[in-house]
Amino acid sequence: MKSISEAPPAAARRGADPKGETRPGLSRRRALRRHALPIAAIIVIGYLVLAPLVRLQLLALADGGAGYARGFGTADIARTILTTLLLGLGSLVIGLVFGAVLAWYSIQLPPRARWMASLPILPIVVPPVASMIGWGLLLAPNSGTVNRFIRSLPFWSGGDTGPIDVFTVPWIVFLTALGLTSFVYVFLRAGLLRVNYELVEAGRTAGDGPVGVFFRILLPVVRPSLIYGGAVALLLGLGQFTAPLLLGSIKNVKVLTTEVYFFANAGLADYGAAAAVASPLLLVGFGIVALQRMLLGEERRFVTDGGKTSRYSARRSPAAVVVIGLFSAVVALLPLLALIAASLSPFWTGQIDVSTWSLKNFRELWDTPTAVSAVQTSLVASGISVLVSLPIGYVLADILHRRSLDARVRAIVDILVSLPLGVPAVVFGAGFLFTYTAPPFVLYGTPWVLVVVYVTLMLPFATRMQLAARMSLGDSYQEAARVSGAGPVRTHLQVVIPMIRGSLGGAAALIFVLLTHEFAASLLVRSTRTQVMGTTLYDLWLNVSYPLVAAMGLVMCLVTAAGVILAVRLGGSKALESL
């Protein structure tokens, strides 16, 4: 029996600390400290993401909803909505089919051709605005190089135009789908590589052939990858802006995103109508993000930790080389070749005459102050945005990775991080235009408005890639560092960050690629002093300066490639694998 001197103090027996505070009060203080960073993150990210969307709805609902009456009172609004749905769903179906086929063949590549697995990702690296202009040069009904070649064949007797018209809805849908295929491919290939080999062997033992194994075993197992890739493709398809604006405007093809842009940039801009027309896209985006979260549930249950011996190894197929090589050559190489030919020609007629090629268009572009300024602004704004996005994404990934936080707090952070992916960039651009031209933050006309827009749009990518790296790393290294006496800051700086360096480099490369490509939001928040490469290219396209357009498109490709190489070099060899 303890003596009186050995008995614990009365405060300790009551569950209090030496200062006399009871355990409930102490627990509340600890919980508050633990949730201080997540709450601050919710406030900051919530303002960045929600303020533009709320401002849009306030504009649409002003004057008793007059913006809705004007936006949806146009004669062809039903056709516009139908075209939007056709673009989103049609490109989704084609992208899923092509992406699944490419992912399936990518795991059947012979050992010496495994490097070809990265080729289907090339369309992501090529700027969409440059790619669409390249397709326009190739498939224009009158001057398109491909059409001119087809009409020169002996069997052709169909007239002086066509047979392909790239400015029509079917071709816009198809070309959009080719770009979305790469996104679907990335997710499905990653899912197929994580499949346990024993499941496949069990299916083969039961008598299933390659087709049966694919549909009965592989597709159900990679359902999370299929859902996520399909959701991303659908969101990008419904929010497609580049192809309808550049190609569709010639034949008066309208979708909701182009209507938002034209309402906001008309001679007498109708911001209320622009905000109203953006509302269906907002609702669909919210719905898809919520449905995706419901179907996927807890992401951690999809993380595999098997060794290499458990990974799926498909039977090698020579056809894989042909399929992947043909897709990559057509989708990535053809538009680039068209841009090269047009940029070196004195004028563009669709005919390729090497004897007339020169660098005159590049010299003229270099002598154009607005073009040079646009390249500089793109580099500076994209570089600063990468440097800002990565730390923010790291903090958000750490919040989502913590199991000790309240599930509701993590759910709120998760939803806020996902929303920029569910809202078309042109809609966000309109919201930013209205938000940052009025107090408390008047940023319009300065490069900082681009940085704020870019950082907000990149939240999903900066967070998800780092979260995946944290989940793959596990908690053992972090716990070992803490047990050894390292504090939280030292643990992150000296243990966690060096171990996910490759993923950080991959995230930096992806963000830089997407930002140097960014066109839709930039087109709405730009001013005469804040032009970027994409907006300058669009102005040249409107002025029908096709050789200069092609030259600027190639400059965008070179800048993107240089940024990717730099990020991969800084991130090490694993940076490219994480893309």
Coordinates of C-alpha atoms in Angstrom, one line a residue:
M1 CA 0.0 0.0 0.0
K2 CA 1.3 3.4 -1.0
S3 CA 2.2 5.9 1.6
I4 CA 0.6 9.3 1.6
S5 CA 3.8 10.9 0.2
E6 CA 3.7 8.5 -2.8
A7 CA 0.0 9.1 -3.6
P8 CA -0.6 11.2 -6.8
P9 CA -1.7 14.8 -6.4
A10 CA -5.3 15.5 -6.2
A11 CA -5.2 17.3 -9.5
A12 CA -3.7 14.3 -11.2
R13 CA -6.4 12.0 -9.6
R14 CA -9.0 14.2 -11.1
G15 CA -7.4 14.0 -14.6
A16 CA -5.8 17.5 -14.6
D17 CA -2.4 18.8 -15.7
P18 CA -0.1 20.5 -13.3
K19 CA -1.7 23.9 -14.1
G20 CA -5.0 22.5 -12.8
E21 CA -6.8 22.1 -16.1
T22 CA -9.1 19.1 -16.2
R23 CA -8.7 16.4 -18.9
P24 CA -11.7 17.5 -21.0
G25 CA -10.3 21.0 -21.2
L26 CA -6.8 19.6 -22.0
S27 CA -8.3 17.3 -24.7
R28 CA -10.1 20.2 -26.3
R29 CA -6.9 22.3 -26.4
R30 CA -5.0 19.4 -28.0
A31 CA -7.8 18.8 -30.5
L32 CA -7.7 22.5 -31.4
R33 CA -4.0 22.4 -31.9
R34 CA -4.3 19.3 -34.0
H35 CA -7.0 20.8 -36.2
A36 CA -5.5 24.3 -36.4
L37 CA -3.7 23.7 -39.7
P38 CA -6.6 21.8 -41.4
I39 CA -9.0 24.6 -40.4
A40 CA -6.7 27.3 -41.7
A41 CA -6.3 25.2 -45.0
I42 CA -10.1 25.0 -45.3
I43 CA -10.5 28.7 -44.9
V44 CA -7.8 29.6 -47.5
I45 CA -8.6 26.8 -50.0
G46 CA -12.3 27.4 -49.5
Y47 CA -11.9 31.1 -50.5
L48 CA -9.8 30.2 -53.5
V49 CA -12.2 27.6 -54.8
L50 CA -15.7 28.8 -53.6
A51 CA -15.4 32.6 -53.9
P52 CA -15.4 32.6 -57.7
L53 CA -18.2 30.1 -57.9
V54 CA -20.3 32.0 -55.4
R55 CA -19.7 35.2 -57.2
L56 CA -20.9 33.6 -60.4
Q57 CA -24.2 32.6 -58.8
L58 CA -24.8 36.0 -57.3
L59 CA -24.4 37.6 -60.7
A60 CA -26.8 35.0 -62.3
L61 CA -29.4 35.5 -59.6
A62 CA -29.2 39.3 -59.5
D63 CA -32.3 41.2 -60.5
G64 CA -34.6 38.3 -59.8
G65 CA -32.6 35.8 -61.9
A66 CA -32.5 38.0 -65.0
G67 CA -29.2 36.5 -66.0
Y68 CA -30.8 33.1 -66.3
A69 CA -33.6 34.5 -68.5
R70 CA -31.1 36.1 -70.9
G71 CA -28.6 33.2 -70.9
F72 CA -31.3 30.5 -71.5
G73 CA -33.5 32.7 -73.6
T74 CA -31.4 32.4 -76.8
A75 CA -33.0 30.7 -79.8
D76 CA -30.4 27.9 -80.1
I77 CA -29.8 27.1 -76.4
A78 CA -31.4 23.7 -76.7
R79 CA -29.0 22.8 -79.5
T80 CA -26.1 24.2 -77.5
I81 CA -26.9 21.9 -74.5
L82 CA -27.4 18.9 -76.8
T83 CA -24.0 19.5 -78.5
T84 CA -22.4 19.8 -75.1
L85 CA -23.8 16.5 -74.0
L86 CA -22.8 14.9 -77.3
L87 CA -19.3 16.2 -76.9
G88 CA -18.9 15.0 -73.3
L89 CA -20.5 11.5 -73.7
G90 CA -19.2 10.8 -77.2
S91 CA -15.6 11.7 -76.3
L92 CA -16.0 9.7 -73.1
V93 CA -17.0 6.5 -74.8
I94 CA -14.3 6.8 -77.5
G95 CA -11.7 7.7 -74.9
L96 CA -12.6 4.8 -72.7
V97 CA -12.4 2.3 -75.5
F98 CA -9.1 3.6 -76.9
G99 CA -7.6 4.0 -73.4
A100 CA -8.6 0.5 -72.4
V101 CA -7.2 -1.0 -75.6
L102 CA -3.9 0.9 -75.2
A103 CA -3.6 0.0 -71.5
W104 CA -4.2 -3.6 -72.3
Y105 CA -1.6 -3.7 -75.0
S106 CA 0.9 -1.7 -73.0
I107 CA 1.3 -4.6 -70.5
Q108 CA 1.9 -7.0 -73.4
L109 CA 4.8 -5.1 -74.9
P110 CA 8.0 -7.3 -75.4
P111 CA 10.8 -6.5 -73.0
R112 CA 12.8 -4.6 -75.6
A113 CA 9.8 -2.4 -76.4
R114 CA 8.7 -1.5 -72.9
W115 CA 9.8 2.1 -73.4
M116 CA 6.9 2.4 -75.8
A117 CA 4.5 2.4 -72.8
S118 CA 5.2 6.1 -72.4
L119 CA 4.2 7.0 -75.9
P120 CA 0.4 7.2 -75.4
I121 CA 1.1 9.9 -72.8
L122 CA 2.6 12.2 -75.5
P123 CA -0.7 13.9 -76.4
I124 CA -0.8 15.3 -72.8
V125 CA 2.6 16.9 -73.4
V126 CA 1.6 18.5 -76.7
P127 CA -0.5 21.7 -75.9
P128 CA -4.1 21.1 -76.8
V129 CA -4.4 24.5 -78.5
A130 CA -1.4 23.7 -80.7
S131 CA -2.6 20.2 -81.4
M132 CA -6.1 21.4 -82.5
I133 CA -4.5 24.0 -84.8
G134 CA -2.3 21.2 -86.2
W135 CA -5.4 19.1 -86.9
G136 CA -7.1 22.1 -88.5
L137 CA -4.1 22.5 -90.9
L138 CA -4.3 18.8 -91.7
L139 CA -8.1 18.3 -92.0
A140 CA -9.5 21.6 -93.2
P141 CA -12.0 20.8 -96.0
N142 CA -10.3 23.1 -98.6
S143 CA -6.7 23.5 -97.7
G144 CA -6.1 20.6 -95.4
T145 CA -3.0 18.5 -96.3
V146 CA -4.8 15.2 -95.7
N147 CA -7.8 16.3 -97.8
R148 CA -5.6 17.5 -100.6
F149 CA -3.8 14.2 -100.6
I150 CA -7.1 12.2 -100.7
R151 CA -8.4 14.3 -103.5
S152 CA -5.3 13.6 -105.5
L153 CA -5.8 9.9 -105.5
P154 CA -7.1 8.3 -108.8
F155 CA -10.3 7.0 -107.3
W156 CA -11.4 10.4 -106.0
S157 CA -14.4 12.0 -107.8
G158 CA -16.1 13.9 -105.0
G159 CA -15.4 17.5 -105.8
D160 CA -12.9 20.1 -104.7
T161 CA -13.5 20.0 -101.0
G162 CA -13.4 17.3 -98.3
P163 CA -14.0 14.5 -97.8
I164 CA -13.1 15.4 -94.1
D165 CA -14.5 18.5 -92.5
V166 CA -12.7 19.1 -89.2
F167 CA -15.0 22.0 -88.3
T168 CA -18.1 19.7 -87.7
V169 CA -19.4 18.2 -84.5
P170 CA -18.4 14.5 -85.2
W171 CA -14.8 15.4 -85.9
I172 CA -14.6 17.8 -82.9
V173 CA -15.9 14.9 -80.7
F174 CA -13.4 12.5 -82.2
L175 CA -10.4 14.8 -81.8
T176 CA -11.4 15.6 -78.2
A177 CA -11.6 11.9 -77.5
L178 CA -8.1 11.3 -78.8
G179 CA -6.8 13.8 -76.2
L180 CA -8.9 12.2 -73.4
T181 CA -7.6 8.8 -74.3
S182 CA -4.2 9.6 -72.8
F183 CA -5.8 10.4 -69.4
V184 CA -7.8 7.2 -69.4
Y185 CA -4.7 5.3 -70.4
V186 CA -2.7 6.6 -67.5
F187 CA -5.2 5.5 -64.9
L188 CA -6.0 2.1 -66.4
R189 CA -2.4 1.2 -67.0
A190 CA -1.5 2.0 -63.4
G191 CA -4.5 -0.2 -62.3
L192 CA -3.5 -3.1 -64.5
L193 CA 0.1 -3.0 -63.3
R194 CA -1.2 -3.5 -59.7
V195 CA -3.3 -6.5 -60.4
N196 CA -2.3 -9.7 -58.5
Y197 CA -1.0 -12.3 -60.9
E198 CA -2.6 -15.1 -59.0
L199 CA -6.1 -13.9 -59.9
V200 CA -5.2 -14.0 -63.6
E201 CA -3.7 -17.5 -63.3
A202 CA -6.9 -18.7 -61.5
G203 CA -9.0 -17.4 -64.4
R204 CA -6.8 -19.1 -67.0
T205 CA -6.9 -22.3 -65.0
A206 CA -10.7 -22.0 -65.1
G207 CA -10.6 -21.9 -68.9
D208 CA -10.8 -18.2 -69.6
G209 CA -8.9 -16.9 -72.7
P210 CA -7.3 -13.5 -73.0
V211 CA -10.6 -11.8 -73.7
G212 CA -12.4 -13.5 -70.8
V213 CA -9.5 -12.7 -68.4
F214 CA -9.7 -9.0 -69.5
F215 CA -13.5 -8.6 -69.0
R216 CA -14.1 -11.0 -66.1
I217 CA -11.1 -10.4 -64.0
L218 CA -9.0 -7.4 -64.9
L219 CA -11.8 -4.8 -65.5
P220 CA -13.6 -5.6 -62.2
V221 CA -10.3 -5.4 -60.3
V222 CA -9.3 -2.1 -61.8
R223 CA -12.7 -0.5 -61.2
P224 CA -11.3 2.3 -59.1
S225 CA -8.9 3.3 -62.0
L226 CA -11.8 3.0 -64.5
I227 CA -14.1 5.1 -62.4
Y228 CA -11.5 7.8 -61.7
G229 CA -10.2 7.9 -65.3
G230 CA -13.8 7.9 -66.7
A231 CA -14.8 10.7 -64.3
V232 CA -11.8 12.8 -65.4
A233 CA -12.5 12.1 -69.1
L234 CA -16.2 13.0 -68.7
L235 CA -15.5 16.3 -66.8
L236 CA -12.9 17.3 -69.4
G237 CA -15.2 16.4 -72.3
L238 CA -18.2 18.3 -70.9
G239 CA -15.9 21.3 -70.1
Q240 CA -14.1 21.1 -73.5
F241 CA -13.3 24.6 -74.7
T242 CA -10.3 24.6 -77.0
A243 CA -11.7 22.4 -79.8
P244 CA -15.2 24.0 -80.0
L245 CA -13.7 27.5 -79.9
L246 CA -10.9 27.0 -82.4
L247 CA -12.6 24.6 -84.8
G248 CA -16.3 24.8 -84.1
S249 CA -16.7 28.6 -84.3
I250 CA -16.1 28.4 -88.1
K251 CA -19.3 26.3 -88.6
N252 CA -21.2 28.0 -85.7
V253 CA -20.8 24.9 -83.4
K254 CA -21.7 26.1 -79.9
V255 CA -21.3 24.4 -76.5
L256 CA -21.9 25.8 -73.0
T257 CA -18.2 26.7 -72.4
T258 CA -18.0 28.8 -75.6
E259 CA -21.3 30.5 -74.7
V260 CA -19.8 31.5 -71.3
Y261 CA -16.8 33.0 -73.1
F262 CA -18.8 34.9 -75.7
F263 CA -21.3 36.3 -73.1
A264 CA -18.3 37.5 -71.0
N265 CA -16.4 38.9 -73.9
A266 CA -19.0 40.4 -76.2
G267 CA -18.9 44.2 -77.0
L268 CA -21.5 44.7 -74.3
A269 CA -20.5 41.9 -71.9
D270 CA -23.4 40.2 -70.2
Y271 CA -21.7 38.7 -67.1
G272 CA -25.1 37.7 -65.5
A273 CA -25.9 35.6 -68.6
A274 CA -22.4 34.1 -68.7
A275 CA -22.7 33.1 -65.0
A276 CA -26.2 31.5 -65.7
V277 CA -25.0 29.5 -68.7
A278 CA -22.1 28.2 -66.5
S279 CA -24.5 26.9 -63.9
P280 CA -25.3 23.5 -65.5
L281 CA -21.6 22.7 -65.8
L282 CA -21.2 23.6 -62.2
L283 CA -24.0 21.3 -61.1
V284 CA -22.8 18.4 -63.3
G285 CA -19.2 18.9 -62.0
F286 CA -20.4 18.8 -58.4
G287 CA -22.5 15.7 -59.1
I288 CA -19.6 13.8 -60.8
V289 CA -17.2 14.7 -58.0
A290 CA -19.7 13.5 -55.4
L291 CA -20.6 10.3 -57.3
Q292 CA -16.9 9.5 -57.8
R293 CA -16.2 9.9 -54.1
M294 CA -19.2 7.7 -53.2
L295 CA -18.2 4.9 -55.7
L296 CA -14.5 5.0 -54.6
G297 CA -15.1 5.4 -50.9
E298 CA -11.9 5.2 -48.8
E299 CA -9.0 5.4 -51.2
R300 CA -6.6 3.6 -48.9
R301 CA -8.4 0.3 -49.4
F302 CA -7.3 0.4 -53.1
V303 CA -3.6 0.8 -52.2
T304 CA -1.6 -2.5 -52.8
D305 CA 1.6 -3.3 -51.2
G306 CA 2.5 -6.6 -53.0
G307 CA 5.9 -7.4 -54.3
K308 CA 6.9 -7.6 -57.9
T309 CA 6.2 -11.3 -58.0
S310 CA 2.5 -10.6 -57.4
R311 CA 2.2 -8.0 -60.2
Y312 CA 0.3 -9.0 -63.3
S313 CA 2.5 -10.1 -66.3
A314 CA 0.5 -10.5 -69.5
R315 CA 1.7 -12.6 -72.4
R316 CA 3.8 -10.7 -74.8
S317 CA 2.2 -9.7 -78.1
P318 CA 3.9 -8.3 -81.2
A319 CA 0.6 -6.6 -82.0
A320 CA 1.1 -4.3 -79.0
V321 CA 4.1 -2.6 -80.7
V322 CA 2.0 -1.9 -83.8
V323 CA -1.1 -0.6 -81.9
I324 CA 0.8 1.7 -79.5
G325 CA 3.1 2.9 -82.2
L326 CA 0.3 3.7 -84.7
F327 CA -1.8 5.5 -82.1
S328 CA 1.2 7.6 -80.9
A329 CA 2.3 8.5 -84.5
V330 CA -1.2 9.6 -85.6
V331 CA -2.3 11.5 -82.4
A332 CA 1.0 13.1 -81.3
L333 CA 3.3 13.2 -84.4
L334 CA 0.9 14.2 -87.2
P335 CA -0.2 17.5 -85.7
L336 CA 3.4 18.4 -84.8
L337 CA 4.5 17.7 -88.4
A338 CA 1.8 19.9 -89.7
L339 CA 2.9 22.7 -87.3
I340 CA 6.5 22.3 -88.4
A341 CA 5.6 22.4 -92.1
A342 CA 3.3 25.5 -91.7
S343 CA 5.8 27.3 -89.5
L344 CA 8.6 27.0 -92.1
S345 CA 6.4 28.0 -95.0
P346 CA 6.0 31.6 -96.2
F347 CA 2.2 31.1 -96.4
W348 CA -0.1 28.1 -95.9
T349 CA -2.1 26.5 -98.7
G350 CA -2.0 22.9 -97.6
Q351 CA 0.8 22.0 -100.0
I352 CA 4.2 21.1 -98.7
D353 CA 7.1 22.7 -100.7
V354 CA 10.4 22.1 -98.9
S355 CA 12.2 24.5 -101.3
T356 CA 10.4 27.5 -99.8
W357 CA 11.0 26.6 -96.1
S358 CA 12.8 29.2 -93.9
L359 CA 12.9 30.5 -90.4
K360 CA 11.3 33.8 -91.4
N361 CA 8.2 33.2 -89.2
F362 CA 10.2 32.5 -86.1
R363 CA 12.3 35.6 -86.7
E364 CA 9.1 37.6 -87.1
L365 CA 7.7 36.1 -84.0
W366 CA 10.8 37.0 -82.1
D367 CA 10.5 40.6 -83.3
T368 CA 6.9 40.8 -82.1
P369 CA 7.0 42.3 -78.6
T370 CA 3.6 40.9 -77.6
A371 CA 4.7 37.4 -78.5
V372 CA 8.0 37.6 -76.6
S373 CA 6.2 39.1 -73.6
A374 CA 3.6 36.3 -73.7
V375 CA 6.4 33.6 -73.5
Q376 CA 8.0 35.4 -70.6
T377 CA 4.7 35.9 -68.8
S378 CA 3.9 32.2 -69.3
L379 CA 7.2 31.1 -68.0
V380 CA 7.2 33.4 -64.9
A381 CA 3.5 32.7 -64.0
S382 CA 3.8 29.0 -64.5
G383 CA 7.1 28.7 -62.6
I384 CA 5.8 30.7 -59.6
S385 CA 2.6 28.7 -59.6
V386 CA 4.6 25.4 -59.5
L387 CA 6.6 26.7 -56.6
V388 CA 3.4 27.8 -54.8
S389 CA 1.3 24.7 -55.7
L390 CA 3.8 22.1 -54.5
P391 CA 4.0 23.2 -50.8
I392 CA 0.2 23.8 -50.7
G393 CA -0.4 20.4 -52.2
Y394 CA 2.0 18.8 -49.7
V395 CA 0.2 20.3 -46.8
L396 CA -3.2 19.2 -48.1
A397 CA -1.8 15.7 -48.9
D398 CA -0.5 15.5 -45.3
I399 CA -3.9 16.6 -44.0
L400 CA -5.7 13.9 -46.1
H401 CA -3.1 11.3 -45.0
R402 CA -3.6 11.8 -41.3
R403 CA -5.8 9.2 -39.7
S404 CA -5.9 11.1 -36.4
L405 CA -7.9 14.0 -37.8
D406 CA -11.7 14.1 -37.7
A407 CA -13.2 12.4 -40.7
R408 CA -15.4 15.3 -41.4
V409 CA -12.5 17.7 -41.6
R410 CA -10.7 15.5 -44.1
A411 CA -13.9 15.1 -46.1
I412 CA -14.3 18.9 -46.4
V413 CA -10.6 19.2 -47.5
D414 CA -11.0 16.4 -50.0
I415 CA -14.1 17.9 -51.6
L416 CA -12.5 21.4 -51.8
V417 CA -9.4 19.9 -53.4
S418 CA -11.5 18.0 -56.0
L419 CA -13.8 20.8 -57.0
P420 CA -11.4 22.5 -59.5
L421 CA -11.2 19.3 -61.4
G422 CA -15.0 19.2 -61.6
V423 CA -15.5 22.7 -62.9
P424 CA -14.5 23.6 -66.4
A425 CA -11.5 26.0 -66.6
V426 CA -13.5 28.6 -68.6
V427 CA -16.2 28.7 -65.9
F428 CA -13.5 29.2 -63.2
G429 CA -12.0 31.8 -65.4
A430 CA -15.3 33.7 -65.5
G431 CA -15.6 33.4 -61.8
F432 CA -12.0 34.7 -61.2
L433 CA -12.7 37.6 -63.6
F434 CA -15.6 38.7 -61.5
T435 CA -13.9 38.0 -58.2
Y436 CA -10.6 39.7 -58.7
T437 CA -11.8 42.8 -60.4
A438 CA -13.5 44.0 -57.2
P439 CA -12.4 44.4 -53.5
P440 CA -10.9 43.0 -51.4
F441 CA -8.4 41.6 -53.9
V442 CA -8.2 43.7 -57.1
L443 CA -5.7 41.7 -59.2
Y444 CA -7.0 42.1 -62.7
G445 CA -4.4 43.5 -65.1
T446 CA -1.5 42.1 -63.1
P447 CA 0.4 38.8 -63.5
W448 CA -0.7 37.8 -60.0
V449 CA -4.2 37.1 -61.2
L450 CA -2.7 34.4 -63.4
V451 CA -0.8 32.9 -60.4
V452 CA -3.9 32.8 -58.3
V453 CA -5.9 31.2 -61.1
Y454 CA -3.2 28.7 -61.9
V455 CA -2.6 27.6 -58.3
T456 CA -6.4 27.1 -57.8
L457 CA -6.7 25.0 -60.9
M458 CA -3.7 22.9 -60.0
L459 CA -4.8 22.0 -56.5
P460 CA -6.2 18.5 -57.5
F461 CA -3.0 17.5 -59.3
A462 CA -0.5 18.9 -56.7
T463 CA -2.4 17.2 -53.9
R464 CA -3.3 13.8 -55.5
M465 CA 0.1 13.0 -56.8
Q466 CA 1.8 13.8 -53.4
L467 CA -1.0 12.0 -51.5
A468 CA -0.4 8.9 -53.6
A469 CA 3.3 9.1 -52.8
R470 CA 2.6 9.4 -49.1
M471 CA 0.3 6.5 -49.1
S472 CA 2.8 4.3 -51.0
L473 CA 5.5 5.4 -48.5
G474 CA 3.5 4.4 -45.5
D475 CA 3.9 5.7 -41.9
S476 CA 6.8 3.6 -40.7
Y477 CA 9.6 6.0 -41.7
Q478 CA 7.9 9.0 -40.2
E479 CA 7.1 7.1 -37.0
A480 CA 10.8 6.0 -36.7
A481 CA 12.0 9.6 -37.1
R482 CA 9.6 10.8 -34.4
V483 CA 10.7 8.0 -32.0
S484 CA 14.3 9.1 -32.7
G485 CA 13.5 12.6 -31.4
A486 CA 12.9 14.4 -34.7
G487 CA 10.2 17.0 -34.5
P488 CA 7.4 17.3 -37.2
V489 CA 9.2 19.9 -39.3
R490 CA 12.5 18.0 -39.3
T491 CA 10.7 14.8 -40.0
H492 CA 9.1 16.2 -43.1
L493 CA 12.2 18.1 -44.3
Q494 CA 14.8 15.3 -43.8
V495 CA 12.8 12.1 -44.1
V496 CA 9.5 12.4 -46.0
I497 CA 10.3 14.9 -48.7
P498 CA 13.6 13.3 -49.7
M499 CA 11.9 9.9 -50.0
I500 CA 9.1 11.2 -52.2
R501 CA 11.5 13.4 -54.3
G502 CA 10.6 11.5 -57.5
S503 CA 6.9 12.1 -57.0
L504 CA 7.6 15.8 -56.3
G505 CA 9.5 16.1 -59.6
G506 CA 6.7 14.3 -61.4
A507 CA 4.1 16.6 -59.9
A508 CA 6.2 19.6 -60.8
A509 CA 6.5 18.4 -64.4
L510 CA 2.8 17.7 -64.8
I511 CA 1.8 21.0 -63.3
F512 CA 4.2 22.9 -65.5
V513 CA 2.9 21.1 -68.6
L514 CA -0.8 21.8 -67.7
L515 CA 0.0 25.5 -66.9
T516 CA 2.0 26.2 -70.1
H517 CA -1.0 24.7 -71.9
E518 CA -3.6 26.6 -70.0
F519 CA -5.8 28.5 -72.4
A520 CA -9.5 28.7 -71.3
A521 CA -9.2 30.5 -67.9
S522 CA -6.3 32.6 -69.2
L523 CA -8.4 33.8 -72.1
L524 CA -10.9 35.3 -69.6
V525 CA -8.6 36.9 -67.1
R526 CA -6.0 38.2 -69.5
S527 CA -5.5 41.9 -70.2
T528 CA -3.3 43.7 -72.6
R529 CA -0.4 43.5 -70.1
T530 CA -0.9 39.8 -69.1
Q531 CA -1.0 37.8 -72.3
V532 CA 0.3 34.2 -72.3
M533 CA 1.3 31.9 -75.1
G534 CA -2.1 30.3 -75.5
T535 CA -4.0 33.6 -75.7
T536 CA -1.4 35.1 -78.2
L537 CA -1.7 32.0 -80.3
Y538 CA -5.5 32.4 -80.3
D539 CA -5.2 36.1 -81.5
L540 CA -2.9 35.0 -84.3
W541 CA -5.5 32.3 -85.3
L542 CA -8.2 34.9 -85.4
N543 CA -6.0 37.0 -87.7
V544 CA -5.6 34.0 -90.0
S545 CA -1.8 34.2 -89.6
Y546 CA -1.4 30.4 -89.9
P547 CA 2.4 30.3 -90.3
L548 CA 2.8 32.5 -87.2
V549 CA 0.2 30.4 -85.4
A550 CA 2.2 27.3 -86.2
A551 CA 5.5 28.9 -85.1
M552 CA 3.9 30.0 -81.7
G553 CA 2.5 26.4 -81.3
L554 CA 6.0 25.0 -81.7
V555 CA 7.4 27.5 -79.2
M556 CA 4.7 26.2 -76.7
C557 CA 5.8 22.6 -77.4
L558 CA 9.5 23.5 -76.9
V559 CA 8.8 25.4 -73.6
T560 CA 6.7 22.5 -72.3
A561 CA 9.4 20.0 -73.2
A562 CA 12.1 22.1 -71.5
G563 CA 10.1 22.4 -68.3
V564 CA 9.4 18.6 -68.2
I565 CA 13.1 17.8 -68.7
L566 CA 14.1 20.3 -65.9
A567 CA 11.5 18.9 -63.5
V568 CA 12.6 15.3 -64.2
R569 CA 16.2 16.2 -63.8
L570 CA 15.6 17.8 -60.4
G571 CA 13.2 15.0 -59.3
G572 CA 15.5 12.1 -60.3
S573 CA 14.8 9.0 -62.4
K574 CA 11.6 8.3 -60.5
A575 CA 10.0 11.6 -61.5
L576 CA 9.2 10.3 -65.0
E577 CA 7.7 7.1 -63.6
S578 CA 5.3 9.1 -61.5
L579 CA 3.9 11.1 -64.4

